CSV table of N, CA and C and ligand atoms in Angstrom, one decimal:
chain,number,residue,atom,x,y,z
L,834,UNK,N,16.1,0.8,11.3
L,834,UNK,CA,15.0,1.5,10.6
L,834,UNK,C,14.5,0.6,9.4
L,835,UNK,N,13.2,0.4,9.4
L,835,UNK,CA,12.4,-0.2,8.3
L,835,UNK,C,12.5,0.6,6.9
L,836,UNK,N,12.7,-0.5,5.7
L,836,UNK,CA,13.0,0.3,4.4
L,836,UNK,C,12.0,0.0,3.7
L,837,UNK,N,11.1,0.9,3.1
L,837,UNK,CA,10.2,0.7,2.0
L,837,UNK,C,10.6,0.8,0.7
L,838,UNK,N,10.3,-0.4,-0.1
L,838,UNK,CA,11.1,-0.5,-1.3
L,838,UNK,C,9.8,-0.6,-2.8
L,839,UNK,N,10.1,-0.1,-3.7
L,839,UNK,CA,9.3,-0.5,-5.0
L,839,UNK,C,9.5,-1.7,-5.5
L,840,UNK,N,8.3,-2.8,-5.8
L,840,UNK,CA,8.5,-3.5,-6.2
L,840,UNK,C,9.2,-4.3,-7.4
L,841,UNK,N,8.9,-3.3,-8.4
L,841,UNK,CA,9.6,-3.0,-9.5
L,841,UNK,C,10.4,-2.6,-9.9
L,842,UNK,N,11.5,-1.4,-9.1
L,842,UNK,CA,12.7,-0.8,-8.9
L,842,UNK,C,13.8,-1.1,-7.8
L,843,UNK,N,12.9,-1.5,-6.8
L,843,UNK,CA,13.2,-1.6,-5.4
L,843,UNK,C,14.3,0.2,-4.8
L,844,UNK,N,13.3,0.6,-5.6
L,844,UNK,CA,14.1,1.6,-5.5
L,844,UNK,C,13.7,2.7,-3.6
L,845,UNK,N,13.9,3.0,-3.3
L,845,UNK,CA,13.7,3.6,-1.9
L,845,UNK,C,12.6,4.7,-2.0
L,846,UNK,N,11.2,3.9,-1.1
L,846,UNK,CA,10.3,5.3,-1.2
L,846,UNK,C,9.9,5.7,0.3
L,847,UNK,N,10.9,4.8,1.2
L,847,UNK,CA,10.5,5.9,2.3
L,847,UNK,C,11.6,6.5,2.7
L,848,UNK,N,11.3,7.9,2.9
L,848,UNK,CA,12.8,8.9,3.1
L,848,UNK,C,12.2,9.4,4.8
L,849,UNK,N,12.9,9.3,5.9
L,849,UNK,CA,12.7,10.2,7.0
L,849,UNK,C,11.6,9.1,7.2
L,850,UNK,N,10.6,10.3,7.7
L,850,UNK,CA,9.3,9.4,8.4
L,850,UNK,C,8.6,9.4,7.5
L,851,UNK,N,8.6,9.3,6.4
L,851,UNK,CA,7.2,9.0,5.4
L,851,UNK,C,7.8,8.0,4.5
L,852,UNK,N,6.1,7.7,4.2
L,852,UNK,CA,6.8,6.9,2.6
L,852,UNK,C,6.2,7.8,1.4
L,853,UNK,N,6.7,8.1,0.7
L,853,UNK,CA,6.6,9.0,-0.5
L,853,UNK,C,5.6,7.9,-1.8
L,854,UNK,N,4.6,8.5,-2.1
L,854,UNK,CA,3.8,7.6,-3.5
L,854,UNK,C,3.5,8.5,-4.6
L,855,UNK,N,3.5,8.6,-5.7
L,855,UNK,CA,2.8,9.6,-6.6
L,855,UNK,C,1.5,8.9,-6.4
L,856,UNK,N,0.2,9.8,-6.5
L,856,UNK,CA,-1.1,9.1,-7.2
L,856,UNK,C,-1.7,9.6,-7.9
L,857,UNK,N,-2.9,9.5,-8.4
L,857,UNK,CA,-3.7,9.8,-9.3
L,857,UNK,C,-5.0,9.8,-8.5
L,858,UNK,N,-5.9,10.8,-8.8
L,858,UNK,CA,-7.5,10.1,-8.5
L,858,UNK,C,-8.4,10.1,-9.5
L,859,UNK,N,-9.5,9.8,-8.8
L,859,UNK,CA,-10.8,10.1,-10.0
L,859,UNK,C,-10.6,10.9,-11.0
L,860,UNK,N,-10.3,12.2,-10.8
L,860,UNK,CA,-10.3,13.4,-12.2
L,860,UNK,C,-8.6,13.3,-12.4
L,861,UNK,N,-8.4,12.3,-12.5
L,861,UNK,CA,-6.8,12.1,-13.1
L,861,UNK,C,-5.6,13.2,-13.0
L,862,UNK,N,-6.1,14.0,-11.8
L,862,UNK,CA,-5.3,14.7,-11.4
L,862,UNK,C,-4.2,13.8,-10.4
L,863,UNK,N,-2.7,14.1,-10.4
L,863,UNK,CA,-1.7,13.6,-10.0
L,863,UNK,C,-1.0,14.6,-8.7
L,864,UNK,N,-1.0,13.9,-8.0
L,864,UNK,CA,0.3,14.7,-6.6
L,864,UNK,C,0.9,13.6,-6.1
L,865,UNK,N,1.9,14.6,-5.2
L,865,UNK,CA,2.3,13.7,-4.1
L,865,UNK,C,1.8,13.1,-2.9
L,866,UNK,N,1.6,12.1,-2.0
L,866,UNK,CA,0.7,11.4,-1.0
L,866,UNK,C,2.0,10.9,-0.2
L,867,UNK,N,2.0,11.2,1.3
L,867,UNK,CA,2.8,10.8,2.1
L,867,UNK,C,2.5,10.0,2.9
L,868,UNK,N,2.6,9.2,3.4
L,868,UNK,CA,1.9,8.1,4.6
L,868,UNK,C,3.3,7.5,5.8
L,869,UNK,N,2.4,7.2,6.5
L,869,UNK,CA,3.3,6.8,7.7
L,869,UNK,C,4.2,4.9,7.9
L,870,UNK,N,5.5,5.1,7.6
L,870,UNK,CA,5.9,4.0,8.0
L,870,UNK,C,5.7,2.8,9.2
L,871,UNK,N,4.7,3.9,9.6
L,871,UNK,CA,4.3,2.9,11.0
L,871,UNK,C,2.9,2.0,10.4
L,872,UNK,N,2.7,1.1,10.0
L,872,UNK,CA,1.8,0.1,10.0
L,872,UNK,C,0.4,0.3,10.6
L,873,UNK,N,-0.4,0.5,10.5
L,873,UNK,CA,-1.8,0.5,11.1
L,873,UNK,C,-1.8,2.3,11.4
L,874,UNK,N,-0.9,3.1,11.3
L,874,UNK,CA,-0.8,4.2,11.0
L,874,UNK,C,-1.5,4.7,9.5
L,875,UNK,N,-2.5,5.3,9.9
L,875,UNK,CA,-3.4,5.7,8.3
L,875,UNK,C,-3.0,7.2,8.0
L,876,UNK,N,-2.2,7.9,9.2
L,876,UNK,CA,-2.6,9.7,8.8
L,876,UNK,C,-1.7,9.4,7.2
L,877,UNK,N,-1.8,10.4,6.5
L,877,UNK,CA,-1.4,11.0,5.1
L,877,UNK,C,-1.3,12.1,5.1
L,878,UNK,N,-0.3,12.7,4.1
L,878,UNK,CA,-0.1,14.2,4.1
L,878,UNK,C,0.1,14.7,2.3
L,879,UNK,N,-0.3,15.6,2.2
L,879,UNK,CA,-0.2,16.2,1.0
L,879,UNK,C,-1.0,17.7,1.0
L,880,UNK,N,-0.3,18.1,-0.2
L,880,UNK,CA,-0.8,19.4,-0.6
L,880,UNK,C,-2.3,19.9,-0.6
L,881,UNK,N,-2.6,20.9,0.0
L,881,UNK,CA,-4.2,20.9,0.1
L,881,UNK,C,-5.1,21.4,-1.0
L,882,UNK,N,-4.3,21.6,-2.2
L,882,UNK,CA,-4.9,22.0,-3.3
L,882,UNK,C,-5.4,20.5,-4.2
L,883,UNK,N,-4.6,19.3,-3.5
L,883,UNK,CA,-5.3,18.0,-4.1
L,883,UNK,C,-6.5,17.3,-3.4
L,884,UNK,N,-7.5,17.4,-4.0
L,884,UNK,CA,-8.4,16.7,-3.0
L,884,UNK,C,-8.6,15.5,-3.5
L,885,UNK,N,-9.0,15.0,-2.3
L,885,UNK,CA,-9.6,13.4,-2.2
L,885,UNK,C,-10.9,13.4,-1.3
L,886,UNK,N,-11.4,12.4,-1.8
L,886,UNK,CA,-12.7,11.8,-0.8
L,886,UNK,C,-12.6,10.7,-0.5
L,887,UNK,N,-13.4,10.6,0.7
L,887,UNK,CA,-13.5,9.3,1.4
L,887,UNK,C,-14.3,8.9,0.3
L,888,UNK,N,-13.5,7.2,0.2
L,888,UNK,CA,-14.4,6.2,-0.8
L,888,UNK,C,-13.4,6.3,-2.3
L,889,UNK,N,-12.8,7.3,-2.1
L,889,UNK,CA,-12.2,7.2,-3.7
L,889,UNK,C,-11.3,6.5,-4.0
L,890,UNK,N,-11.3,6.0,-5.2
L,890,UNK,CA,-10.2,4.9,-5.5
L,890,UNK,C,-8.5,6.0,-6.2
L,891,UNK,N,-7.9,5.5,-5.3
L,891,UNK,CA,-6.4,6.6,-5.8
L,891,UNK,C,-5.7,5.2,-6.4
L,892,UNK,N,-4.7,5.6,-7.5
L,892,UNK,CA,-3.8,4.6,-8.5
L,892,UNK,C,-2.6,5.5,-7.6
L,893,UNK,N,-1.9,4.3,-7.1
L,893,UNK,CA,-0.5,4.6,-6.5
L,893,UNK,C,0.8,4.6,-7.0
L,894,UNK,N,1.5,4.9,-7.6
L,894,UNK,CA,2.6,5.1,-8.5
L,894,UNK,C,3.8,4.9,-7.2
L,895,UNK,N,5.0,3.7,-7.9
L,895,UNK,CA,5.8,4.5,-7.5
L,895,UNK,C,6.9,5.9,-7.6
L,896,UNK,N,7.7,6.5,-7.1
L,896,UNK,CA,8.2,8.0,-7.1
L,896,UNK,C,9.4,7.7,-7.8
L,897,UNK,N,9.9,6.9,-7.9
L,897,UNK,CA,11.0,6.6,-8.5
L,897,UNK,C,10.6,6.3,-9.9
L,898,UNK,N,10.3,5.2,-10.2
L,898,UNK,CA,10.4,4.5,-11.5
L,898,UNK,C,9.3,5.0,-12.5
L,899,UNK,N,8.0,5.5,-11.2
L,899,UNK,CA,6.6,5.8,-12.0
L,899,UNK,C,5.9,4.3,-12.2
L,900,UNK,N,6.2,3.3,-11.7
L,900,UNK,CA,5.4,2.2,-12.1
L,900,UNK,C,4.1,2.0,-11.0
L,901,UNK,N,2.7,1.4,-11.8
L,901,UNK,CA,1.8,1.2,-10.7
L,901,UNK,C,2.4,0.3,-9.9
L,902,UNK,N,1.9,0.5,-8.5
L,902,UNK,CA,1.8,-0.2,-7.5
L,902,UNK,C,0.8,-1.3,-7.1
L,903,UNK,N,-0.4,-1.2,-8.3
L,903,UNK,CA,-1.7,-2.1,-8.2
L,903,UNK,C,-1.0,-3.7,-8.1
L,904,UNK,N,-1.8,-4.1,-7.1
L,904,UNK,CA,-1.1,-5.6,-6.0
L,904,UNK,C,-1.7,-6.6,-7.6
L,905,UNK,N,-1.4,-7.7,-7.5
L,905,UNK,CA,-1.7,-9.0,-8.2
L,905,UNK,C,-2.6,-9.3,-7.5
L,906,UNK,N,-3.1,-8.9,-6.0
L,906,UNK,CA,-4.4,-9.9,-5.5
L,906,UNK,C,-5.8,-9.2,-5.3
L,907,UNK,N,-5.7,-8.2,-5.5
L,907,UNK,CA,-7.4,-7.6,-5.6
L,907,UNK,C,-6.9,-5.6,-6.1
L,908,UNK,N,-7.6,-5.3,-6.9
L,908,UNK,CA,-7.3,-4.4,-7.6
L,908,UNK,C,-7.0,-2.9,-6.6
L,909,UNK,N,-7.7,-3.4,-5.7
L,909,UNK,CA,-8.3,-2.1,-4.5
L,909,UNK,C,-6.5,-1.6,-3.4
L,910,UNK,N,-6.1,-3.1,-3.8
L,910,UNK,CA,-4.8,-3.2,-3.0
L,910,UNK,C,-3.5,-2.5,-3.8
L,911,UNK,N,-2.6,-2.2,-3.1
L,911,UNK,CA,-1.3,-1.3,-3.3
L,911,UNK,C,-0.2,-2.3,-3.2
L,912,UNK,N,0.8,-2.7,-3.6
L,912,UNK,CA,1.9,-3.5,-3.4
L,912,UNK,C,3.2,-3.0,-2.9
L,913,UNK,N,4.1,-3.0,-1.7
L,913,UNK,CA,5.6,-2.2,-1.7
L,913,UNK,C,6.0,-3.5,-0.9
L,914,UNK,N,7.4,-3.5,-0.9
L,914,UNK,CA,8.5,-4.4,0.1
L,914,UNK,C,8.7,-3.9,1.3
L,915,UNK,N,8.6,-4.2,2.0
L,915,UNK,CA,8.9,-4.3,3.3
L,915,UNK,C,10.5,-4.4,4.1
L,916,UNK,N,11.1,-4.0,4.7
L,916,UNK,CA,12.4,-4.6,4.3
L,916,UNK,C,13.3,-4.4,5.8
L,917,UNK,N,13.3,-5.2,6.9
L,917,UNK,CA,13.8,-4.6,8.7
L,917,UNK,C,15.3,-4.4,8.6
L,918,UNK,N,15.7,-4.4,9.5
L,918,UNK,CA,17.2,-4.0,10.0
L,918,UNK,C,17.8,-5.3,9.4
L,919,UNK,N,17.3,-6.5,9.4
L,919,UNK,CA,18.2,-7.8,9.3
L,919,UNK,C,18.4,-7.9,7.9
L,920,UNK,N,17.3,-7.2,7.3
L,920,UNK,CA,17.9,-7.3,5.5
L,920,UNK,C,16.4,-8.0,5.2
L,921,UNK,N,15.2,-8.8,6.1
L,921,UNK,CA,14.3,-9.7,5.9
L,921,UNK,C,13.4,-8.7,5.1
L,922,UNK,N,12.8,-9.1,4.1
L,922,UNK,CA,11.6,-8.6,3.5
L,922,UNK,C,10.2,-8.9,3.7
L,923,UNK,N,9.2,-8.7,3.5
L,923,UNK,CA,8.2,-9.4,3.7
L,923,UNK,C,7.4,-7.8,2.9
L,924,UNK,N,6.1,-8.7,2.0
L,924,UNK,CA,5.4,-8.2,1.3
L,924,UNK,C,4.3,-7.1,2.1
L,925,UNK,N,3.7,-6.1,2.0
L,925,UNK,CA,3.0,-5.1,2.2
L,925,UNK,C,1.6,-4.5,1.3
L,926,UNK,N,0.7,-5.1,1.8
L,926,UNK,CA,-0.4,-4.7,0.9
L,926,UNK,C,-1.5,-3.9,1.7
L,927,UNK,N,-1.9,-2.2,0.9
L,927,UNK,CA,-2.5,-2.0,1.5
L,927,UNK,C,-4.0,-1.1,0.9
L,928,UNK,N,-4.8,-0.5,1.3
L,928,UNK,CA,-6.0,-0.2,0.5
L,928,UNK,C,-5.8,0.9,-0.3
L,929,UNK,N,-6.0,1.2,-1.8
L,929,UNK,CA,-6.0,2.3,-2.4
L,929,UNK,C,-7.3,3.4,-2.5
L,930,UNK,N,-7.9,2.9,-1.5
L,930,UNK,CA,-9.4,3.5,-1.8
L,930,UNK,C,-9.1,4.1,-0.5
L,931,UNK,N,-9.4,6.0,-0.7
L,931,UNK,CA,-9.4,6.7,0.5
L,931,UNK,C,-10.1,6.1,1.8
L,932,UNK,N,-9.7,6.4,2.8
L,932,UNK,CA,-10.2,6.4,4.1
L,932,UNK,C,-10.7,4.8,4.4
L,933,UNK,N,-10.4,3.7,4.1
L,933,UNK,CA,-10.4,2.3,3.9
L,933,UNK,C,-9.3,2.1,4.4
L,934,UNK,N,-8.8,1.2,5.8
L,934,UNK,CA,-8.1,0.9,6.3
L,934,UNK,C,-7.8,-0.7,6.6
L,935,UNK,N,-7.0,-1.0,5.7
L,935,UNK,CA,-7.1,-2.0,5.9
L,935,UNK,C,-5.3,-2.6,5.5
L,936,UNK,N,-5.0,-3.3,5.9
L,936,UNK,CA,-3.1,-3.4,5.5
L,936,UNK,C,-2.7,-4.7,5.9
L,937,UNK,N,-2.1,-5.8,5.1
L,937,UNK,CA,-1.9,-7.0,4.8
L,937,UNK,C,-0.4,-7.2,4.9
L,938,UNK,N,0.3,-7.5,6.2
L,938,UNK,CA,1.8,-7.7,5.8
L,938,UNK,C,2.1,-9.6,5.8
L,939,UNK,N,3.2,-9.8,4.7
L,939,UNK,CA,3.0,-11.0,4.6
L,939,UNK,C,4.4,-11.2,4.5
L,940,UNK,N,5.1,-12.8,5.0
L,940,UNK,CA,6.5,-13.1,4.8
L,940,UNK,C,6.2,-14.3,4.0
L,941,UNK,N,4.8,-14.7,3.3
L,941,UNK,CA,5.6,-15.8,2.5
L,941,UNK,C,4.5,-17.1,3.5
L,942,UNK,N,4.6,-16.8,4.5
L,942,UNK,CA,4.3,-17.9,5.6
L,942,UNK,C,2.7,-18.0,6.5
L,943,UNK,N,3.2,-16.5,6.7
L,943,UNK,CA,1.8,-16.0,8.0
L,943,UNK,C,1.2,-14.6,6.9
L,944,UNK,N,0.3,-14.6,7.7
L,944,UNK,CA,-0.4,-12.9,7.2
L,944,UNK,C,-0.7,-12.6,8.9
L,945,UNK,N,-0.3,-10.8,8.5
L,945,UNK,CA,-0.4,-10.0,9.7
L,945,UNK,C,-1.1,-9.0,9.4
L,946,UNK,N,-2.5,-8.8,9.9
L,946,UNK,CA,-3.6,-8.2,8.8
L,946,UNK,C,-3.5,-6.7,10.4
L,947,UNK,N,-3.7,-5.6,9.7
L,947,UNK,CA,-4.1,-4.7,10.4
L,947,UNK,C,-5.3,-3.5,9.9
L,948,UNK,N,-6.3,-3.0,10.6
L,948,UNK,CA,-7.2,-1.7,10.2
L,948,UNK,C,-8.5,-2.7,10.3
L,949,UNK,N,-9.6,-1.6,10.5
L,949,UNK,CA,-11.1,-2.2,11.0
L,949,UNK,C,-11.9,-2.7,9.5
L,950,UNK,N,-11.3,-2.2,8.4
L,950,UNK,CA,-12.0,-2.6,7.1
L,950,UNK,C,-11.0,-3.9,6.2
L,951,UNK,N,-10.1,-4.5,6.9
L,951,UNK,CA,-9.5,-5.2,6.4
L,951,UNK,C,-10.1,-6.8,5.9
L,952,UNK,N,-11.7,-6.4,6.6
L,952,UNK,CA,-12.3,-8.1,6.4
L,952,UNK,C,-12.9,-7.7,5.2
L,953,UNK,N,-12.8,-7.0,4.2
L,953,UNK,CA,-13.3,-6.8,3.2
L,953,UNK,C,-12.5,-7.8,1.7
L,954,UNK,N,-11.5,-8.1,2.7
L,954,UNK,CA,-10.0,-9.0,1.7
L,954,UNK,C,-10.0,-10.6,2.4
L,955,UNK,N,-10.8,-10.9,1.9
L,955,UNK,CA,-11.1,-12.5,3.4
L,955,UNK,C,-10.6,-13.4,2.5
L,956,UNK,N,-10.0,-13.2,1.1
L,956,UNK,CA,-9.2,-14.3,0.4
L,956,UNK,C,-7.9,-13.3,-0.2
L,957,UNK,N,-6.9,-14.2,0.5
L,957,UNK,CA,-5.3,-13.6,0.5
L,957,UNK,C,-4.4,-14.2,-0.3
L,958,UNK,N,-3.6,-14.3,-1.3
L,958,UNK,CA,-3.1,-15.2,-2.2
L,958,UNK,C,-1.2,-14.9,-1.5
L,959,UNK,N,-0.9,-16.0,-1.1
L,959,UNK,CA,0.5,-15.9,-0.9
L,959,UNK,C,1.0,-17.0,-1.6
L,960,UNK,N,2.1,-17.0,-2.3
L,960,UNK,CA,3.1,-17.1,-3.2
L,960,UNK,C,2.0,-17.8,-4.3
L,961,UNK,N,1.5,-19.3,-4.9
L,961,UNK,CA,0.5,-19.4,-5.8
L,961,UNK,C,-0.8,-20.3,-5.1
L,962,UNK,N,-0.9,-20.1,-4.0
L,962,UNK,CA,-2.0,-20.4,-3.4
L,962,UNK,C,-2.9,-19.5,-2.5
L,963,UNK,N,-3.8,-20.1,-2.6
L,963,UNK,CA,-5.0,-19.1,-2.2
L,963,UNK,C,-5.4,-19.2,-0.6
L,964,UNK,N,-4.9,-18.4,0.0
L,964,UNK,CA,-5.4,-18.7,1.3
L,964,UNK,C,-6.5,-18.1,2.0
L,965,UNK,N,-7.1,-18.7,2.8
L,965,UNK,CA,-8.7,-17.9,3.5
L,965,UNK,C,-7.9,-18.3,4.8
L,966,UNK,N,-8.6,-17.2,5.3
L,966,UNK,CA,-8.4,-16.3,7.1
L,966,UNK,C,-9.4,-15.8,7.1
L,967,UNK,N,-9.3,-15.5,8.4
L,967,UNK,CA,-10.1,-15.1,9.5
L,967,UNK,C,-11.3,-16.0,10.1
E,2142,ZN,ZN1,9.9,1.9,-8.6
Protein backbone atom coordinates (compact mmCIF):
# COMPACT_ATOMS: atom_id res chain seq x y z
CA UNK A 1 0.00 0.00 0.00
CA UNK A 2 1.12 3.53 -1.04
CA UNK A 3 1.77 5.98 2.07
CA UNK A 4 0.95 9.58 1.84
CA UNK A 5 3.07 11.54 4.02
CA UNK A 6 3.27 15.52 5.14
CA UNK A 7 6.02 17.17 4.15
CA UNK A 8 6.68 18.87 7.08
CA UNK A 9 5.68 16.18 9.72
CA UNK A 10 5.82 13.33 7.53
CA UNK A 11 3.31 12.53 9.50
CA UNK A 12 0.54 9.98 7.85
CA UNK A 13 -2.45 11.52 5.97
CA UNK A 14 -3.68 8.80 4.08
CA UNK A 15 -5.76 6.39 6.36
CA UNK A 16 -7.81 3.41 4.43
CA UNK A 17 -8.70 4.74 1.01
CA UNK A 18 -8.42 8.42 1.35
CA UNK A 19 -6.04 10.94 1.98
CA UNK A 20 -7.25 13.18 4.62
CA UNK A 21 -6.36 17.36 4.08
CA UNK A 22 -7.88 20.18 6.20
CA UNK A 23 -8.73 23.26 3.81
CA UNK A 24 -9.74 26.47 3.73
CA UNK A 25 -11.63 28.38 0.93
CA UNK A 26 -12.46 31.66 -0.34
CA UNK A 27 -14.77 32.71 2.76
CA UNK A 28 -12.15 31.19 5.05
CA UNK A 29 -14.34 28.70 6.12
CA UNK A 30 -12.30 25.40 7.14
CA UNK A 31 -13.31 21.41 6.73
CA UNK A 32 -12.24 18.37 6.08
CA UNK A 33 -11.50 17.23 2.13
CA UNK A 34 -10.91 13.63 1.27
CA UNK A 35 -9.43 12.58 -1.99
CA UNK A 36 -8.45 9.45 -3.58
CA UNK A 37 -4.99 7.75 -3.24
CA UNK A 38 -5.30 6.58 -6.66
CA UNK A 39 -3.45 9.22 -8.79
CA UNK A 40 -5.37 10.78 -11.77
CA UNK A 41 -8.37 9.84 -9.45
CA UNK A 42 -10.01 13.44 -8.80
CA UNK A 43 -13.40 12.28 -6.84
CA UNK A 44 -13.34 14.14 -3.27
CA UNK A 45 -15.52 13.77 -0.41
CA UNK A 46 -16.63 16.01 2.29
CA UNK A 47 -19.32 17.33 4.31
CA UNK A 48 -22.13 18.98 2.27
CA UNK A 49 -22.65 21.83 4.39
CA UNK A 50 -18.96 23.07 2.94
CA UNK A 51 -19.12 24.34 -0.31
CA UNK A 52 -16.76 24.83 -3.00
CA UNK A 53 -16.81 25.92 -6.58
CA UNK A 54 -15.40 25.06 -9.59
CA UNK A 55 -12.44 27.49 -10.06
CA UNK A 56 -11.88 28.10 -6.44
CA UNK A 57 -8.61 28.34 -4.94
CA UNK A 58 -8.74 25.96 -1.56
CA UNK A 59 -5.31 26.37 0.98
CA UNK A 60 -4.54 22.64 1.86
CA UNK A 61 -3.36 22.11 5.39
CA UNK A 62 -1.88 19.24 6.57
CA UNK A 63 -4.30 17.10 9.41
CA UNK A 64 -1.69 16.39 11.49
CA UNK A 65 0.72 19.24 12.03
CA UNK A 66 -1.77 22.05 10.45
CA UNK A 67 1.10 23.18 8.21
CA UNK A 68 0.34 24.56 4.58
CA UNK A 69 0.83 22.30 1.92
CA UNK A 70 1.45 25.32 -0.76
CA UNK A 71 4.27 23.55 -3.23
CA UNK A 72 7.59 25.83 -3.66
CA UNK A 73 6.83 25.71 -7.48
CA UNK A 74 3.69 27.55 -8.37
CA UNK A 75 1.31 28.76 -5.70
CA UNK A 76 -1.86 26.87 -7.35
CA UNK A 77 0.06 23.54 -6.41
CA UNK A 78 -0.23 21.33 -3.18
CA UNK A 79 2.94 19.42 -1.99
CA UNK A 80 2.68 15.63 -0.07
CA UNK A 81 5.35 12.51 -0.17
CA UNK A 82 4.62 9.88 -1.95
CA UNK A 83 6.03 6.87 -0.36
CA UNK A 84 5.49 2.65 -2.23
CA UNK A 85 5.90 -0.68 -0.53
CA UNK A 86 9.81 -0.46 -1.08
CA UNK A 87 10.18 2.55 1.28
CA UNK A 88 10.95 4.80 -2.25
CA UNK A 89 9.51 8.27 -2.13
CA UNK A 90 8.93 10.50 -4.81
CA UNK A 91 7.34 14.06 -4.59
CA UNK A 92 3.46 14.68 -5.37
CA UNK A 93 2.11 17.86 -6.69
CA UNK A 94 -1.14 18.57 -7.25
CA UNK A 95 -3.85 21.49 -8.11
CA UNK A 96 -5.48 23.45 -5.31
CA UNK A 97 -7.94 25.17 -7.34
CA UNK A 98 -11.30 23.20 -7.42
CA UNK A 99 -12.23 21.02 -10.32
CA UNK A 100 -8.58 21.64 -12.10
CA UNK A 101 -7.03 18.46 -12.71
CA UNK A 102 -3.90 18.30 -13.04
CA UNK A 103 -1.10 16.11 -10.78
CA UNK A 104 2.76 16.12 -11.01
CA UNK A 105 4.55 13.01 -9.55
CA UNK A 106 8.22 13.32 -9.39
CA UNK A 107 11.34 10.98 -8.14
CA UNK A 108 14.02 13.60 -8.52
CA UNK A 109 14.74 12.24 -12.14
CA UNK A 110 11.51 11.99 -14.47
CA UNK A 111 8.09 13.79 -14.14
CA UNK A 112 4.95 11.67 -14.42
CA UNK A 113 2.29 14.33 -15.22
CA UNK A 114 -1.39 13.18 -15.00
CA UNK A 115 -5.22 15.19 -15.58
CA UNK A 116 -6.35 17.25 -18.90
CA UNK A 117 -5.38 20.73 -17.18
CA UNK A 118 -1.98 19.82 -16.26
CA UNK A 119 -0.43 21.86 -19.28
CA UNK A 120 -1.26 24.83 -17.40
CA UNK A 121 2.35 23.96 -15.23
CA UNK A 122 4.69 23.71 -18.57
CA UNK A 123 7.70 24.84 -16.19
CA UNK A 124 8.47 22.07 -13.44
CA UNK A 125 11.33 22.81 -10.97
CA UNK A 126 12.97 19.48 -9.68
CA UNK A 127 15.54 19.57 -7.05
CA UNK A 128 17.24 23.41 -8.17
CA UNK A 129 16.69 23.36 -11.64
CA UNK A 130 14.12 24.31 -13.84
CA UNK A 131 12.81 21.95 -16.20
CA UNK A 132 10.39 22.39 -19.33
CA UNK A 133 8.26 19.46 -20.75
CA UNK A 134 5.95 18.67 -22.84
ZN1 LIG B 1 2.17 17.65 8.82
Amino acid sequence: MHDFLCPKCNGHIRVGSHIIFKVKNDKKQEALLLLSPQIGNYTSLKHPSFEIQAGEYLEYYCPVCNSELISDIHRNLAHVILRDETGKCSDVYFSQIVGEHSTFETDGESVHVTGEDAGRYTYFKIGDKFRKYF
